[in-house]
Coordinates of C-alpha atoms in Angstrom, one line a residue:
M20 CA 13.4 -6.4 28.4
S21 CA 11.8 -5.5 26.1
D22 CA 14.0 -2.4 23.7
F23 CA 10.6 -1.1 23.1
A24 CA 11.2 3.1 23.7
I25 CA 7.5 4.6 23.4
R26 CA 4.6 1.8 24.9
V27 CA 0.7 2.6 24.8
E28 CA -2.2 0.2 26.3
G29 CA -5.6 1.5 26.0
L30 CA -5.7 4.8 26.3
G31 CA -8.6 7.3 25.9
K32 CA -9.5 11.3 25.6
E33 CA -12.6 12.9 27.0
Y34 CA -12.8 15.9 26.9
Q35 CA -16.8 17.2 27.4
L36 CA -18.9 19.2 25.1
G37 CA -22.0 21.5 26.0
E38 CA -22.8 25.5 26.9
F39 CA -20.9 25.9 31.3
E40 CA -21.1 28.7 32.4
P41 CA -17.9 29.8 35.0
Y42 CA -18.1 33.7 35.1
K43 CA -21.6 36.1 36.1
T44 CA -21.4 40.1 35.0
L45 CA -22.7 41.8 37.1
R46 CA -26.6 42.4 34.8
D47 CA -26.7 38.3 35.3
V48 CA -26.6 38.8 39.2
I49 CA -29.6 41.4 39.6
V50 CA -31.1 40.1 36.3
G51 CA -31.0 36.8 38.3
A52 CA -32.0 37.8 41.9
G53 CA -35.2 40.2 40.6
Q54 CA -36.6 37.1 39.7
R55 CA -35.4 35.8 42.7
L56 CA -37.7 38.5 43.8
I57 CA -40.9 37.7 42.3
G58 CA -41.0 33.9 42.1
K59 CA -39.5 33.0 39.0
E60 CA -35.3 30.9 39.1
A61 CA -34.1 31.8 36.2
S62 CA -33.5 28.2 33.9
Q63 CA -30.3 26.9 31.8
A64 CA -30.2 24.5 29.9
R65 CA -27.1 22.9 29.7
Q66 CA -26.7 20.7 26.7
D67 CA -23.1 18.4 27.8
S68 CA -22.2 16.1 25.6
S69 CA -18.7 13.5 26.0
F70 CA -17.0 12.7 22.6
W71 CA -14.0 10.8 22.4
A72 CA -11.3 12.2 20.6
L73 CA -9.2 8.4 21.3
K74 CA -10.6 5.8 22.2
D75 CA -8.4 2.7 23.2
V76 CA -5.3 3.1 21.6
S77 CA -2.3 1.6 22.4
F78 CA 1.1 0.3 19.8
E79 CA 4.7 0.1 21.2
V80 CA 7.5 1.8 19.6
K81 CA 10.9 0.5 19.1
Q82 CA 14.1 2.3 20.0
G83 CA 15.3 3.7 16.9
E84 CA 11.9 3.2 14.9
M85 CA 10.8 6.4 12.7
I86 CA 7.3 5.6 12.9
G87 CA 4.6 7.9 10.0
I88 CA 0.6 8.2 12.3
I89 CA -1.3 9.1 9.5
G90 CA -5.6 10.2 9.3
P91 CA -8.4 12.6 8.3
N92 CA -8.3 15.8 10.5
G93 CA -10.2 14.9 13.3
A94 CA -8.9 11.0 13.7
G95 CA -7.2 12.7 16.9
K96 CA -3.5 12.2 15.9
S97 CA -2.6 15.3 17.3
T98 CA -4.9 14.4 21.5
L99 CA -2.7 12.1 20.8
L100 CA 1.0 13.3 20.5
K101 CA 0.1 16.6 22.9
I102 CA -0.8 12.8 25.8
L103 CA 2.3 11.8 24.5
S104 CA 4.9 15.5 24.4
R105 CA 2.8 15.7 28.5
I106 CA 0.6 18.5 27.1
T107 CA -3.1 16.9 27.9
E108 CA -3.7 13.9 30.6
P109 CA -5.6 10.6 28.8
T110 CA -8.8 10.3 30.1
E111 CA -7.6 6.2 30.8
G112 CA -4.5 3.5 30.3
Q113 CA -0.8 4.5 30.2
I114 CA 2.3 5.4 28.5
E115 CA 5.6 4.3 29.4
L116 CA 8.2 6.6 27.6
R117 CA 11.2 5.8 28.2
G118 CA 14.4 9.0 26.8
R119 CA 13.6 12.3 27.1
V120 CA 11.1 14.3 24.5
G121 CA 11.3 17.2 22.0
S122 CA 8.9 18.0 20.4
L123 CA 7.5 20.0 17.4
L124 CA 3.4 20.5 17.8
E125 CA 3.2 23.9 16.8
V126 CA 5.2 27.0 15.7
G127 CA 6.6 28.6 19.2
T128 CA 5.5 25.0 21.1
G129 CA 8.3 25.7 24.1
F130 CA 9.2 29.7 23.3
H131 CA 8.5 31.4 25.8
P132 CA 7.4 34.5 22.9
E133 CA 9.4 37.2 25.3
L134 CA 12.7 36.0 24.9
T135 CA 15.1 36.0 21.9
G136 CA 16.6 33.1 20.1
R137 CA 19.7 32.2 21.5
E138 CA 17.5 32.3 25.2
N139 CA 14.8 30.3 23.7
I140 CA 17.8 28.1 22.8
F141 CA 18.5 27.1 26.3
L142 CA 15.4 27.5 28.1
N143 CA 14.4 24.5 26.7
G144 CA 17.9 22.6 26.7
A145 CA 16.5 23.2 30.3
I146 CA 13.4 22.0 30.0
L147 CA 14.6 18.4 28.5
G148 CA 17.4 18.2 31.0
M149 CA 20.4 19.0 29.4
T150 CA 22.7 21.0 31.2
R151 CA 24.1 24.7 31.1
V152 CA 27.6 23.4 28.9
E153 CA 25.6 20.2 26.5
I154 CA 23.2 22.5 24.7
A155 CA 26.6 25.0 24.8
R156 CA 27.8 21.7 22.5
R157 CA 25.7 22.4 19.9
F158 CA 24.5 25.7 19.4
D159 CA 26.6 26.7 16.8
E160 CA 24.5 23.7 14.8
I161 CA 21.7 24.8 15.7
V162 CA 21.6 27.8 15.0
A163 CA 23.5 27.1 11.4
F164 CA 20.2 25.0 10.9
S165 CA 17.8 27.8 11.2
E166 CA 19.5 29.9 8.9
I167 CA 18.4 32.9 11.2
E168 CA 21.5 34.0 13.2
Q169 CA 21.1 37.7 12.0
F170 CA 17.9 38.1 14.0
L171 CA 18.7 35.4 16.8
D172 CA 18.6 38.2 19.8
T173 CA 15.1 38.9 18.6
P174 CA 12.2 38.5 21.2
V175 CA 11.1 35.3 19.0
K176 CA 7.3 37.3 19.3
R177 CA 8.6 39.5 16.8
Y178 CA 9.7 36.2 14.8
S179 CA 7.2 35.4 11.3
S180 CA 5.6 31.0 11.0
G181 CA 8.9 29.8 8.9
M182 CA 11.3 31.3 11.0
Y183 CA 9.5 30.4 14.5
V184 CA 9.8 26.4 12.8
R185 CA 13.3 27.0 11.6
L186 CA 14.0 28.0 15.2
A187 CA 11.6 25.7 16.9
F188 CA 12.7 22.3 14.7
A189 CA 16.5 23.8 14.9
V190 CA 16.2 22.7 18.5
A191 CA 14.1 19.9 18.5
A192 CA 16.6 18.0 16.4
H193 CA 19.7 19.1 17.4
L194 CA 19.0 18.5 21.2
E195 CA 19.7 15.1 20.9
P196 CA 16.6 13.9 22.9
E197 CA 15.9 10.1 23.0
I198 CA 12.0 10.5 21.1
L199 CA 11.1 13.5 19.2
I200 CA 7.4 13.8 18.3
V201 CA 7.3 15.7 14.8
D202 CA 3.2 17.5 14.4
E203 CA 2.6 18.1 10.5
V204 CA 3.8 21.9 11.4
L205 CA 6.8 21.0 8.9
S206 CA 4.0 22.6 6.1
V207 CA 4.4 26.4 7.7
G208 CA 7.6 25.8 6.2
D209 CA 9.2 26.7 1.9
Q210 CA 10.1 23.2 0.2
S211 CA 14.0 24.0 0.8
F212 CA 13.5 23.4 4.4
Q213 CA 10.9 21.1 4.6
N214 CA 13.3 18.9 2.8
K215 CA 15.9 19.5 4.9
C216 CA 14.3 19.1 7.5
L217 CA 12.7 15.9 6.2
G218 CA 16.9 14.7 5.9
K219 CA 17.7 15.7 9.1
M220 CA 14.5 13.3 10.5
S221 CA 16.2 10.8 9.0
H222 CA 19.5 10.4 9.4
V223 CA 18.2 11.1 13.1
A224 CA 17.0 8.2 13.2
N225 CA 20.5 6.4 11.5
D226 CA 21.4 7.5 14.8
G227 CA 19.4 5.6 17.1
R228 CA 17.4 7.8 18.0
T229 CA 12.2 6.9 17.5
I230 CA 10.6 9.4 15.7
L231 CA 6.8 9.9 15.5
F232 CA 5.9 11.5 12.2
V233 CA 2.7 13.2 11.2
S234 CA 2.0 14.3 8.0
H235 CA -0.4 14.3 5.4
N236 CA 2.0 14.5 3.5
M237 CA 2.4 10.4 2.1
A238 CA 5.5 10.8 -0.1
A239 CA 7.9 11.9 2.9
V240 CA 6.1 9.1 5.3
E241 CA 6.4 6.6 3.1
A242 CA 10.4 7.5 2.3
L243 CA 11.0 8.0 5.8
C244 CA 9.0 5.7 7.7
D245 CA 9.8 2.3 8.9
S246 CA 6.0 2.0 9.7
G247 CA 3.2 2.8 10.5
L248 CA 0.1 3.7 12.2
L249 CA -3.4 4.7 11.1
L250 CA -6.1 6.0 13.3
R251 CA -9.7 7.0 12.8
N252 CA -12.3 8.0 15.2
G253 CA -9.7 8.4 17.6
K254 CA -9.3 4.6 17.2
V255 CA -6.5 2.7 15.4
R256 CA -7.1 1.3 11.8
M257 CA -4.2 -0.8 11.4
I258 CA -0.6 -0.7 12.4
G259 CA 2.1 -2.1 10.8
E260 CA 3.7 -2.0 6.9
T261 CA 4.3 1.9 6.2
A262 CA 3.3 1.0 2.3
G263 CA 0.9 -1.0 3.6
V264 CA -1.0 2.1 6.5
I265 CA -0.2 4.1 3.8
E266 CA -2.9 2.2 1.2
K267 CA -5.4 1.6 3.7
Y268 CA -5.7 5.4 4.8
L269 CA -6.0 5.6 0.6
Q270 CA -8.6 3.6 0.2
D271 CA -11.2 3.4 3.1
G272 CA -11.0 7.3 1.8
A273 CA -11.5 6.8 -1.4
C274 CA -14.1 6.2 -4.2
S275 CA -14.2 2.4 -5.7
S276 CA -17.0 2.6 -8.4
Y277 CA -16.2 2.8 -11.7
D278 CA -19.0 4.7 -13.5
I279 CA -19.4 7.9 -10.6
D280 CA -22.0 10.4 -11.0
L281 CA -20.5 13.8 -10.7
T282 CA -23.9 16.1 -10.4
S283 CA -23.2 16.5 -6.8
H284 CA -19.8 15.4 -5.5
A285 CA -18.2 17.2 -2.8
G286 CA -15.1 17.0 -4.0
R287 CA -15.4 20.2 -7.1
A288 CA -14.7 22.9 -7.4
P289 CA -16.6 26.4 -8.4
Q290 CA -18.8 25.4 -10.8
G291 CA -18.7 27.7 -14.4
S292 CA -20.1 27.1 -18.1
V293 CA -19.5 23.7 -17.8
T294 CA -20.2 21.4 -15.0
L295 CA -18.5 17.4 -15.5
K296 CA -21.2 15.0 -14.4
R297 CA -20.2 11.8 -14.8
L298 CA -17.1 9.4 -15.2
R299 CA -17.2 6.3 -16.7
M300 CA -14.2 3.3 -17.5
T301 CA -14.7 0.8 -20.0
D302 CA -14.0 -0.6 -21.6
D303 CA -12.6 -2.0 -25.7
V304 CA -16.9 -2.8 -26.9
G305 CA -18.3 0.7 -24.0
A306 CA -18.8 -2.2 -21.1
T307 CA -18.5 -0.2 -17.6
L308 CA -15.8 -1.3 -16.5
G309 CA -15.3 -3.7 -13.0
G310 CA -12.0 -4.7 -13.0
L311 CA -8.5 -2.4 -13.7
H312 CA -5.6 -5.2 -14.8
L313 CA -2.1 -4.3 -15.9
G314 CA -1.3 -4.1 -19.2
Q315 CA -6.0 -4.3 -20.3
P316 CA -7.3 -1.4 -21.9
A317 CA -9.2 0.9 -21.2
T318 CA -10.6 4.0 -21.6
F319 CA -12.6 6.9 -19.7
E320 CA -15.6 8.4 -20.4
V321 CA -16.4 11.9 -18.7
H322 CA -19.8 13.4 -19.8
L323 CA -20.2 17.8 -19.5
A324 CA -23.0 19.7 -19.6
S325 CA -23.2 23.2 -21.2
E326 CA -26.0 25.5 -20.8
R327 CA -24.8 27.0 -24.5
R328 CA -22.1 25.6 -26.8
L329 CA -18.4 26.9 -26.1
P330 CA -16.8 26.1 -28.8
E331 CA -12.7 25.7 -26.6
V332 CA -13.2 22.9 -23.9
S333 CA -10.1 20.8 -22.9
V334 CA -10.3 18.1 -20.6
A335 CA -7.4 17.3 -18.0
I336 CA -8.0 13.9 -15.6
H337 CA -5.0 13.8 -13.9
I338 CA -4.1 10.4 -12.0
S339 CA -1.5 10.4 -7.9
S340 CA 0.3 7.4 -6.9
S341 CA -1.2 5.9 -3.6
I342 CA 1.3 8.0 -2.0
G343 CA -0.4 11.1 -3.7
Q344 CA 2.6 11.9 -6.7
R345 CA 1.9 12.8 -9.9
V346 CA 3.1 9.8 -12.4
V347 CA 0.3 11.1 -15.4
S348 CA -2.0 13.4 -17.4
L349 CA -4.1 12.8 -19.1
H350 CA -5.2 15.5 -21.2
S351 CA -7.1 16.7 -24.3
R352 CA -5.3 20.2 -24.8
Y353 CA -1.6 18.5 -25.5
Q354 CA -3.4 15.4 -26.6
C355 CA -6.2 15.6 -28.4
P356 CA -5.7 15.5 -32.4
R357 CA -9.1 18.1 -33.0
Q358 CA -10.4 21.2 -31.4
I359 CA -13.7 20.1 -28.5
S360 CA -16.7 21.3 -28.3
V361 CA -19.5 21.3 -26.0
D362 CA -22.5 22.0 -27.0
G363 CA -25.2 20.3 -24.0
H364 CA -24.3 17.3 -23.2
T365 CA -20.7 16.0 -24.8
V366 CA -19.1 12.4 -24.1
V367 CA -15.1 13.4 -25.0
R368 CA -13.6 9.8 -24.0
C369 CA -9.5 9.9 -23.7
R370 CA -8.5 5.4 -24.6
M371 CA -5.4 3.8 -22.9
D372 CA -4.3 1.7 -24.7
S373 CA -2.5 -0.8 -22.2
C374 CA -2.2 0.9 -18.8
Q375 CA 0.9 0.2 -18.4
L376 CA 0.9 1.4 -14.1
I377 CA 2.3 -0.7 -11.0
P378 CA -1.1 -2.7 -9.1
G379 CA -2.1 -0.9 -6.7
T380 CA -4.6 2.4 -5.9
Y381 CA -4.7 5.2 -8.3
S382 CA -7.0 9.0 -7.1
I383 CA -7.6 11.0 -9.9
V384 CA -7.9 14.9 -10.4
L385 CA -10.3 16.0 -13.1
S386 CA -11.7 19.7 -14.5
V387 CA -12.4 20.8 -17.6
D388 CA -11.1 24.2 -18.9
S389 CA -13.2 26.4 -21.6
I390 CA -10.8 29.3 -23.0
G391 CA -7.7 29.2 -21.0
Q392 CA -10.3 29.5 -17.5
R393 CA -11.1 26.6 -15.5
V394 CA -14.8 26.2 -15.0
D395 CA -15.2 22.7 -12.7
R396 CA -12.9 20.6 -10.6
I397 CA -13.1 17.9 -8.4
E398 CA -9.6 17.2 -6.7
S399 CA -11.3 13.9 -4.6
G400 CA -12.8 11.0 -4.6
L401 CA -12.4 9.3 -7.5
G402 CA -10.0 7.2 -8.0
F403 CA -9.7 3.4 -9.2
E404 CA -7.4 0.4 -8.4
V405 CA -5.0 -1.6 -11.0
A406 CA -5.1 -5.5 -10.2
P407 CA -1.4 -6.8 -11.4
R408 CA -1.8 -9.6 -14.2
D409 CA 1.9 -11.6 -15.7
V410 CA 2.0 -9.0 -19.0
Y411 CA 6.0 -10.6 -18.9
G412 CA 5.0 -13.9 -18.7
T413 CA 7.8 -15.0 -16.1
G414 CA 5.1 -14.2 -13.1
R415 CA 7.2 -11.9 -11.6
L416 CA 6.3 -7.9 -11.4
P417 CA 8.4 -4.8 -10.0
P418 CA 7.5 -4.2 -6.3
P419 CA 5.8 -0.6 -6.4
R420 CA 9.5 0.9 -5.0
D421 CA 10.9 0.2 -8.3
G422 CA 8.3 2.9 -10.3
V423 CA 5.0 3.5 -10.9
Y424 CA 5.7 2.7 -14.9
V425 CA 5.0 -1.1 -15.7
P426 CA 7.1 -0.5 -19.3
M427 CA 6.5 -3.0 -22.6
V428 CA 9.1 -4.3 -23.0
T429 CA 11.9 -7.0 -25.1
W430 CA 14.9 -7.8 -23.7
H431 CA 17.3 -9.9 -27.0
V432 CA 20.3 -11.5 -25.5
G433 CA 23.3 -12.2 -28.0
N434 CA 26.7 -10.9 -29.2

């Protein structure tokens, strides 16, 4: 017998879009009667259409596995979790779940607003099929983890969103469901509580329980999850090892060109007195790169435009890893020996003597300041690839888990 905890086969969820008329007002009835008396029936055009939030989704999760579900907004992630949590029914396909399911999908999911925090702990436990004795045994741990003991006898309708999440996660994680489903809701909590929750999920997974984790925090997904599932447009794009799935997700949304026209780029912030016009990566003779290898020199060429002369301008190129962690910033304010002035069309160049980033995909945030004020910024859609090369002459490179920086060093062995 297979050791799966969750099996999904051919799952689909269809929603009807369009205008519906669930009820009529008295005015509608009177107007309709009048029209019928003069032989004029009101015709209402209905432009109904269907939308498949999920289509032909199939996968299997083993018992004790922690899987990260990622994808852009509108990919179908939340719909999938609602079906697995039995909040909504699928249109087609089937799911098989082995064990009790605890879910944290929205702030306050499963809480009765008129009941106190204490009462809701027992209510949620009962929903999971636990006895009062079992719930009482874990009660003190739940309260201690949530850190809201002083509000425990207050109706939860008076809780802030952060307090809701603290108690909801504490209940979901400590009442021992065999399957725990967690959506992006953890982002409501503060940073220290988010870290606490991530640590708890890791502990729960080590206890042999199954976790489905949806998040836009790629660093957390890669650190915690055994595998990944990428959804796009309601379909499974990729299932597999976490790092590879994240890489595919970021590649799908990244710009692969080394010469990018920024004039109408969708990812820009409000413009000011200086505008980002173009980003190009070049080699030492000024030709546009066709690719970038580890150890290769490269120049970032930033084209700016201004309507008047500005004497104090700084340019920043922030580079992040495939999981969204900032790895290096190239910033003229700190690294350029002379002040930059912009007048009309101006080109600013920043040369890396040697690219020492581990092979992989990197994203760029590009920004321009004038006299200490942000005037233009592009936060998405820019990036580049670093290809491997045997820079050490050993035929080996450190794996990505050992960091993103490949230092150029020399080893000596002797007495």
